[in-house]
PDB file of C-alpha atoms in Angstrom:
ATOM      1  CA  UNK A   1      -0.140  -0.174  -0.144  1.00 81.00           C
ATOM      2  CA  UNK A   2       0.944   3.067  -0.831  1.00 85.00           C
ATOM      3  CA  UNK A   3       0.543   6.311   2.079  1.00 89.00           C
ATOM      4  CA  UNK A   4       0.141   9.696   0.888  1.00 91.00           C
ATOM      5  CA  UNK A   5       0.443  12.359   3.555  1.00 92.00           C
ATOM      6  CA  UNK A   6      -0.573  15.786   2.021  1.00 94.00           C
ATOM      7  CA  UNK A   7      -1.021  17.680   5.323  1.00 95.00           C
ATOM      8  CA  UNK A   8       2.396  19.537   6.431  1.00 90.00           C
ATOM      9  CA  UNK A   9       5.445  17.937   4.399  1.00 80.00           C
ATOM     10  CA  UNK A  10       3.859  16.465   1.273  1.00 83.00           C
ATOM     11  CA  UNK A  11       5.262  12.428   1.052  1.00 83.00           C
ATOM     12  CA  UNK A  12       4.465   9.298  -0.105  1.00 84.00           C
ATOM     13  CA  UNK A  13       5.895   6.142   1.435  1.00 82.00           C
ATOM     14  CA  UNK A  14       5.878   2.583   0.884  1.00 78.00           C
ATOM     15  CA  UNK A  15       6.988   0.255   3.271  1.00 68.00           C
ATOM     16  CA  UNK A  16       8.478   3.408   5.296  1.00 57.00           C
ATOM     17  CA  UNK A  17      10.458   4.375   2.688  1.00 67.00           C
ATOM     18  CA  UNK A  18       9.996   7.417   0.806  1.00 64.00           C
ATOM     19  CA  UNK A  19       9.360   8.203  -2.566  1.00 66.00           C
ATOM     20  CA  UNK A  20       8.065  11.577  -3.402  1.00 61.00           C
ATOM     21  CA  UNK A  21      10.942  13.209  -3.799  1.00 61.00           C
ATOM     22  CA  UNK A  22      11.216  11.801  -7.761  1.00 71.00           C
ATOM     23  CA  UNK A  23       8.032  13.908  -9.035  1.00 78.00           C
ATOM     24  CA  UNK A  24       9.928  17.508  -8.610  1.00 80.00           C
ATOM     25  CA  UNK A  25       8.112  20.681  -7.642  1.00 85.00           C
ATOM     26  CA  UNK A  26       5.722  20.856 -10.648  1.00 89.00           C
ATOM     27  CA  UNK A  27       5.001  17.389 -10.732  1.00 88.00           C
ATOM     28  CA  UNK A  28       4.348  17.255  -6.592  1.00 87.00           C
ATOM     29  CA  UNK A  29       1.805  19.965  -7.099  1.00 91.00           C
ATOM     30  CA  UNK A  30       0.005  18.111  -9.767  1.00 93.00           C
ATOM     31  CA  UNK A  31      -0.119  15.058  -7.825  1.00 92.00           C
ATOM     32  CA  UNK A  32      -1.431  16.975  -4.870  1.00 92.00           C
ATOM     33  CA  UNK A  33      -4.404  18.200  -7.183  1.00 95.00           C
ATOM     34  CA  UNK A  34      -5.054  14.482  -8.631  1.00 95.00           C
ATOM     35  CA  UNK A  35      -5.339  13.331  -5.127  1.00 94.00           C
ATOM     36  CA  UNK A  36      -7.179  15.898  -3.957  1.00 93.00           C
ATOM     37  CA  UNK A  37      -9.892  15.549  -6.468  1.00 94.00           C
ATOM     38  CA  UNK A  38      -9.921  11.643  -7.199  1.00 95.00           C
ATOM     39  CA  UNK A  39     -12.337  10.071  -9.824  1.00 94.00           C
ATOM     40  CA  UNK A  40     -12.861  13.197 -11.447  1.00 95.00           C
ATOM     41  CA  UNK A  41     -11.905  13.864 -15.375  1.00 96.00           C
ATOM     42  CA  UNK A  42      -9.409  16.791 -15.759  1.00 96.00           C
ATOM     43  CA  UNK A  43      -8.641  17.983 -19.174  1.00 96.00           C
ATOM     44  CA  UNK A  44      -4.725  18.177 -19.644  1.00 94.00           C
ATOM     45  CA  UNK A  45      -4.794  21.914 -21.391  1.00 94.00           C
ATOM     46  CA  UNK A  46      -6.215  22.910 -18.089  1.00 94.00           C
ATOM     47  CA  UNK A  47      -3.728  21.155 -15.716  1.00 96.00           C
ATOM     48  CA  UNK A  48      -0.739  22.411 -17.942  1.00 95.00           C
ATOM     49  CA  UNK A  49      -2.318  25.808 -17.384  1.00 94.00           C
ATOM     50  CA  UNK A  50      -2.280  25.509 -13.989  1.00 94.00           C
ATOM     51  CA  UNK A  51       1.355  23.676 -13.262  1.00 94.00           C
ATOM     52  CA  UNK A  52       3.392  25.331 -16.241  1.00 94.00           C
ATOM     53  CA  UNK A  53       1.982  28.445 -17.356  1.00 93.00           C
ATOM     54  CA  UNK A  54       5.203  29.765 -18.182  1.00 93.00           C
ATOM     55  CA  UNK A  55       5.771  26.996 -21.177  1.00 91.00           C
ATOM     56  CA  UNK A  56       4.541  27.365 -24.515  1.00 92.00           C
ATOM     57  CA  UNK A  57       2.188  24.539 -25.760  1.00 89.00           C
ATOM     58  CA  UNK A  58       4.594  22.021 -26.958  1.00 93.00           C
ATOM     59  CA  UNK A  59       7.034  22.465 -24.081  1.00 94.00           C
ATOM     60  CA  UNK A  60       3.956  22.130 -21.231  1.00 93.00           C
ATOM     61  CA  UNK A  61       2.708  18.831 -22.749  1.00 93.00           C
ATOM     62  CA  UNK A  62       6.307  17.136 -22.688  1.00 94.00           C
ATOM     63  CA  UNK A  63       6.131  18.300 -19.079  1.00 94.00           C
ATOM     64  CA  UNK A  64       2.770  17.112 -18.437  1.00 94.00           C
ATOM     65  CA  UNK A  65       3.684  13.623 -20.160  1.00 93.00           C
ATOM     66  CA  UNK A  66       6.864  13.348 -18.043  1.00 93.00           C
ATOM     67  CA  UNK A  67       5.104  14.485 -14.705  1.00 93.00           C
ATOM     68  CA  UNK A  68       2.007  11.729 -15.649  1.00 92.00           C
ATOM     69  CA  UNK A  69       4.857   9.166 -16.064  1.00 91.00           C
ATOM     70  CA  UNK A  70       6.731   9.817 -13.341  1.00 89.00           C
ATOM     71  CA  UNK A  71       3.380   9.989 -11.091  1.00 90.00           C
ATOM     72  CA  UNK A  72       2.681   6.418 -12.937  1.00 88.00           C
ATOM     73  CA  UNK A  73       5.707   4.982 -12.067  1.00 86.00           C
ATOM     74  CA  UNK A  74       5.210   5.963  -8.288  1.00 85.00           C
ATOM     75  CA  UNK A  75       1.579   4.174  -8.112  1.00 85.00           C
ATOM     76  CA  UNK A  76       2.908   1.095  -9.676  1.00 83.00           C
ATOM     77  CA  UNK A  77       5.688   0.778  -6.983  1.00 79.00           C
ATOM     78  CA  UNK A  78       3.101  -0.435  -4.858  1.00 77.00           C
ATOM     79  CA  UNK A  79       2.753  -4.487  -4.767  1.00 73.00           C
ATOM     80  CA  UNK A  80      -1.179  -4.232  -5.007  1.00 79.00           C
ATOM     81  CA  UNK A  81      -1.199  -1.551  -7.865  1.00 72.00           C
ATOM     82  CA  UNK A  82      -2.852  -3.534 -10.915  1.00 74.00           C
ATOM     83  CA  UNK A  83      -2.316  -2.162 -14.731  1.00 74.00           C
ATOM     84  CA  UNK A  84      -5.123  -0.113 -15.940  1.00 70.00           C
ATOM     85  CA  UNK A  85      -5.942   1.415 -12.601  1.00 74.00           C
ATOM     86  CA  UNK A  86      -4.739   4.118 -10.477  1.00 84.00           C
ATOM     87  CA  UNK A  87      -3.896   6.968 -13.112  1.00 90.00           C
ATOM     88  CA  UNK A  88      -5.645   6.860 -16.545  1.00 90.00           C
ATOM     89  CA  UNK A  89      -5.686   9.265 -19.626  1.00 88.00           C
ATOM     90  CA  UNK A  90      -9.076   8.789 -21.707  1.00 89.00           C
ATOM     91  CA  UNK A  91      -8.837  10.936 -24.562  1.00 90.00           C
ATOM     92  CA  UNK A  92      -7.851  14.341 -23.420  1.00 92.00           C
ATOM     93  CA  UNK A  93      -8.395  13.732 -19.839  1.00 94.00           C
ATOM     94  CA  UNK A  94      -6.240  12.538 -16.924  1.00 95.00           C
ATOM     95  CA  UNK A  95      -8.068  10.572 -14.082  1.00 95.00           C
ATOM     96  CA  UNK A  96      -6.482   9.464 -10.506  1.00 94.00           C
ATOM     97  CA  UNK A  97      -8.686   6.806  -9.381  1.00 93.00           C
ATOM     98  CA  UNK A  98      -9.306   5.789  -5.760  1.00 92.00           C
ATOM     99  CA  UNK A  99      -7.913   2.301  -5.251  1.00 89.00           C
ATOM    100  CA  UNK A 100      -7.868   0.096  -2.195  1.00 88.00           C
ATOM    101  CA  UNK A 101      -3.905   0.287  -2.582  1.00 87.00           C
ATOM    102  CA  UNK A 102      -4.138   4.332  -2.338  1.00 90.00           C
ATOM    103  CA  UNK A 103      -3.914   5.555   1.650  1.00 92.00           C
ATOM    104  CA  UNK A 104      -3.885   9.086   1.354  1.00 95.00           C
ATOM    105  CA  UNK A 105      -4.409  11.289   4.682  1.00 96.00           C
ATOM    106  CA  UNK A 106      -7.185  14.253   2.939  1.00 96.00           C
ATOM    107  CA  UNK A 107      -9.408  11.112   1.958  1.00 96.00           C
ATOM    108  CA  UNK A 108      -9.139   9.506   5.606  1.00 96.00           C
ATOM    109  CA  UNK A 109     -10.203  12.908   7.265  1.00 97.00           C
ATOM    110  CA  UNK A 110     -12.772  13.803   4.947  1.00 96.00           C
ATOM    111  CA  UNK A 111     -14.395  10.390   5.713  1.00 94.00           C
ATOM    112  CA  UNK A 112     -13.878  10.261   9.471  1.00 94.00           C
ATOM    113  CA  UNK A 113     -15.437  13.932   9.503  1.00 94.00           C
ATOM    114  CA  UNK A 114     -18.336  12.709   7.435  1.00 92.00           C
ATOM    115  CA  UNK A 115     -19.241  10.604  10.007  1.00 87.00           C
ATOM    116  CA  UNK A 116     -17.916  12.406  13.223  1.00 88.00           C
ATOM    117  CA  UNK A 117     -20.085  15.452  11.907  1.00 86.00           C
ATOM    118  CA  UNK A 118     -23.296  13.758  10.745  1.00 83.00           C
ATOM    119  CA  UNK A 119     -23.352  11.385  14.115  1.00 68.00           C
ATOM    120  CA  UNK A 120     -22.260  14.459  16.564  1.00 56.00           C
ATOM    121  CA  UNK A 121     -25.005  13.615  18.965  1.00 64.00           C
ATOM    122  CA  UNK A 122     -24.183  10.107  19.318  1.00 72.00           C
ATOM    123  CA  UNK A 123     -21.435   8.192  21.440  1.00 79.00           C
ATOM    124  CA  UNK A 124     -19.269   6.385  19.038  1.00 80.00           C
ATOM    125  CA  UNK A 125     -17.825   2.789  20.124  1.00 84.00           C
ATOM    126  CA  UNK A 126     -14.356   2.452  21.419  1.00 82.00           C
ATOM    127  CA  UNK A 127     -13.079   1.026  18.545  1.00 86.00           C
ATOM    128  CA  UNK A 128     -14.360   3.631  15.939  1.00 87.00           C
ATOM    129  CA  UNK A 129     -12.993   6.449  18.415  1.00 90.00           C
ATOM    130  CA  UNK A 130      -9.997   4.842  18.300  1.00 93.00           C
ATOM    131  CA  UNK A 131     -10.092   4.640  14.513  1.00 94.00           C
ATOM    132  CA  UNK A 132     -10.868   8.536  14.145  1.00 94.00           C
ATOM    133  CA  UNK A 133      -8.023   9.302  16.527  1.00 96.00           C
ATOM    134  CA  UNK A 134      -5.536   7.722  14.317  1.00 96.00           C
ATOM    135  CA  UNK A 135      -7.003   9.664  11.433  1.00 97.00           C
ATOM    136  CA  UNK A 136      -7.028  12.755  13.398  1.00 97.00           C
ATOM    137  CA  UNK A 137      -3.175  12.272  14.508  1.00 97.00           C
ATOM    138  CA  UNK A 138      -2.097  12.622  11.204  1.00 96.00           C
ATOM    139  CA  UNK A 139      -2.940  15.902  10.887  1.00 97.00           C
ATOM    140  CA  UNK A 140       0.622  17.108  10.800  1.00 95.00           C
ATOM    141  CA  UNK A 141       0.293  20.783   9.342  1.00 95.00           C
ATOM    142  CA  UNK A 142      -1.427  22.584   6.752  1.00 95.00           C
ATOM    143  CA  UNK A 143      -2.415  21.079   3.494  1.00 95.00           C
ATOM    144  CA  UNK A 144       0.288  21.412   0.980  1.00 93.00           C
ATOM    145  CA  UNK A 145       2.035  23.772   2.971  1.00 93.00           C
ATOM    146  CA  UNK A 146       4.413  26.036   1.600  1.00 89.00           C
ATOM    147  CA  UNK A 147       2.154  26.263  -1.481  1.00 90.00           C
ATOM    148  CA  UNK A 148      -0.092  29.366  -2.412  1.00 90.00           C
ATOM    149  CA  UNK A 149      -2.388  28.726  -5.338  1.00 91.00           C
ATOM    150  CA  UNK A 150      -5.965  29.745  -4.845  1.00 92.00           C
ATOM    151  CA  UNK A 151      -6.819  26.100  -5.215  1.00 93.00           C
ATOM    152  CA  UNK A 152      -4.541  25.237  -2.576  1.00 94.00           C
ATOM    153  CA  UNK A 153      -5.647  27.856  -0.028  1.00 95.00           C
ATOM    154  CA  UNK A 154      -9.459  27.213  -0.483  1.00 96.00           C
ATOM    155  CA  UNK A 155      -8.944  23.327  -0.142  1.00 96.00           C
ATOM    156  CA  UNK A 156      -6.978  23.980   2.886  1.00 96.00           C
ATOM    157  CA  UNK A 157      -9.312  26.205   4.757  1.00 96.00           C
ATOM    158  CA  UNK A 158     -12.038  23.607   3.943  1.00 96.00           C
ATOM    159  CA  UNK A 159      -9.775  20.466   5.399  1.00 97.00           C
ATOM    160  CA  UNK A 160      -8.836  22.590   8.555  1.00 96.00           C
ATOM    161  CA  UNK A 161     -11.935  23.574   9.445  1.00 95.00           C
ATOM    162  CA  UNK A 162     -13.081  20.081   8.757  1.00 96.00           C
ATOM    163  CA  UNK A 163     -10.135  19.018  11.468  1.00 97.00           C
ATOM    164  CA  UNK A 164     -10.884  21.634  13.838  1.00 95.00           C
ATOM    165  CA  UNK A 165     -14.634  20.285  14.287  1.00 94.00           C
ATOM    166  CA  UNK A 166     -13.895  16.725  13.981  1.00 95.00           C
ATOM    167  CA  UNK A 167     -11.112  17.137  16.538  1.00 95.00           C
ATOM    168  CA  UNK A 168     -13.597  19.142  19.027  1.00 94.00           C
ATOM    169  CA  UNK A 169     -16.311  16.823  18.753  1.00 93.00           C
ATOM    170  CA  UNK A 170     -14.203  13.873  19.724  1.00 94.00           C
ATOM    171  CA  UNK A 171     -12.549  15.622  22.697  1.00 94.00           C
ATOM    172  CA  UNK A 172     -16.316  16.117  24.189  1.00 92.00           C
ATOM    173  CA  UNK A 173     -16.608  12.212  23.170  1.00 92.00           C
ATOM    174  CA  UNK A 174     -13.766  11.380  25.041  1.00 93.00           C
ATOM    175  CA  UNK A 175     -14.556  13.453  28.184  1.00 93.00           C
ATOM    176  CA  UNK A 176     -17.590  12.025  28.291  1.00 91.00           C
ATOM    177  CA  UNK A 177     -16.368   8.222  28.249  1.00 91.00           C
ATOM    178  CA  UNK A 178     -13.364   9.352  31.125  1.00 92.00           C
ATOM    179  CA  UNK A 179     -10.760   9.353  28.535  1.00 92.00           C
ATOM    180  CA  UNK A 180      -9.390  12.345  29.927  1.00 95.00           C
ATOM    181  CA  UNK A 181      -5.701  12.021  29.380  1.00 95.00           C
ATOM    182  CA  UNK A 182      -6.745  11.242  25.452  1.00 94.00           C
ATOM    183  CA  UNK A 183      -9.021  13.961  25.501  1.00 95.00           C
ATOM    184  CA  UNK A 184      -6.084  16.283  26.761  1.00 95.00           C
ATOM    185  CA  UNK A 185      -3.824  14.867  23.876  1.00 96.00           C
ATOM    186  CA  UNK A 186      -6.088  15.445  21.384  1.00 96.00           C
ATOM    187  CA  UNK A 187      -6.967  18.761  22.562  1.00 94.00           C
ATOM    188  CA  UNK A 188      -3.111  19.743  22.726  1.00 94.00           C
ATOM    189  CA  UNK A 189      -2.639  18.378  19.046  1.00 96.00           C
ATOM    190  CA  UNK A 190      -5.255  19.975  17.964  1.00 95.00           C
ATOM    191  CA  UNK A 191      -4.250  23.503  19.212  1.00 94.00           C
ATOM    192  CA  UNK A 192      -0.977  23.198  17.502  1.00 93.00           C
ATOM    193  CA  UNK A 193      -2.438  24.187  14.493  1.00 93.00           C
ATOM    194  CA  UNK A 194      -5.182  26.282  15.802  1.00 91.00           C
ATOM    195  CA  UNK A 195      -3.625  28.253  19.016  1.00 87.00           C
ATOM    196  CA  UNK A 196      -6.509  30.629  19.662  1.00 84.00           C
ATOM    197  CA  UNK A 197      -9.416  28.248  19.426  1.00 77.00           C
ATOM    198  CA  UNK A 198     -10.172  29.443  23.078  1.00 72.00           C
ATOM    199  CA  UNK A 199     -13.292  26.787  23.735  1.00 71.00           C
TER     200      UNK A 199
END
């Protein structure tokens, strides 16, 4: 399984080995975009405009092809990878598919937040609380930290808000269950990234 971290310092690891560095700066931004918006078709021309705006059409197309090739190579490094799945090109569009062998921290947070916020009044089972806690501790900093494109800033704010809301609900659940040490630890973890959250 490939583990993709987009919170804080972006990285991809497989069997504890970091392999993200081969993509290059623009390739990492492209990968971050595709991981952020999976299962959606993205027109190649738009991706070239987003990540290689300084290049002419031909050089931009070559840079895009190279970045997609490198990302495919990265995804294929997973032992569970299956040919034809993961990153696909369909005509003029590129699609990154959600697959069982990809573990992306933003996907995990969105799923945990969805279940936590939709059932915020109900006390979750201890096993479920443990799963959500593991996801919340994967938040290691702002989404794609160091980047400042408009789409990144918008997504960063949205994900940060979901993280804080989910953490506040889980702190309350942990306190009600008498897991005070875990509640305090999670509150401190949240305050590292939102120190002015007085409540």
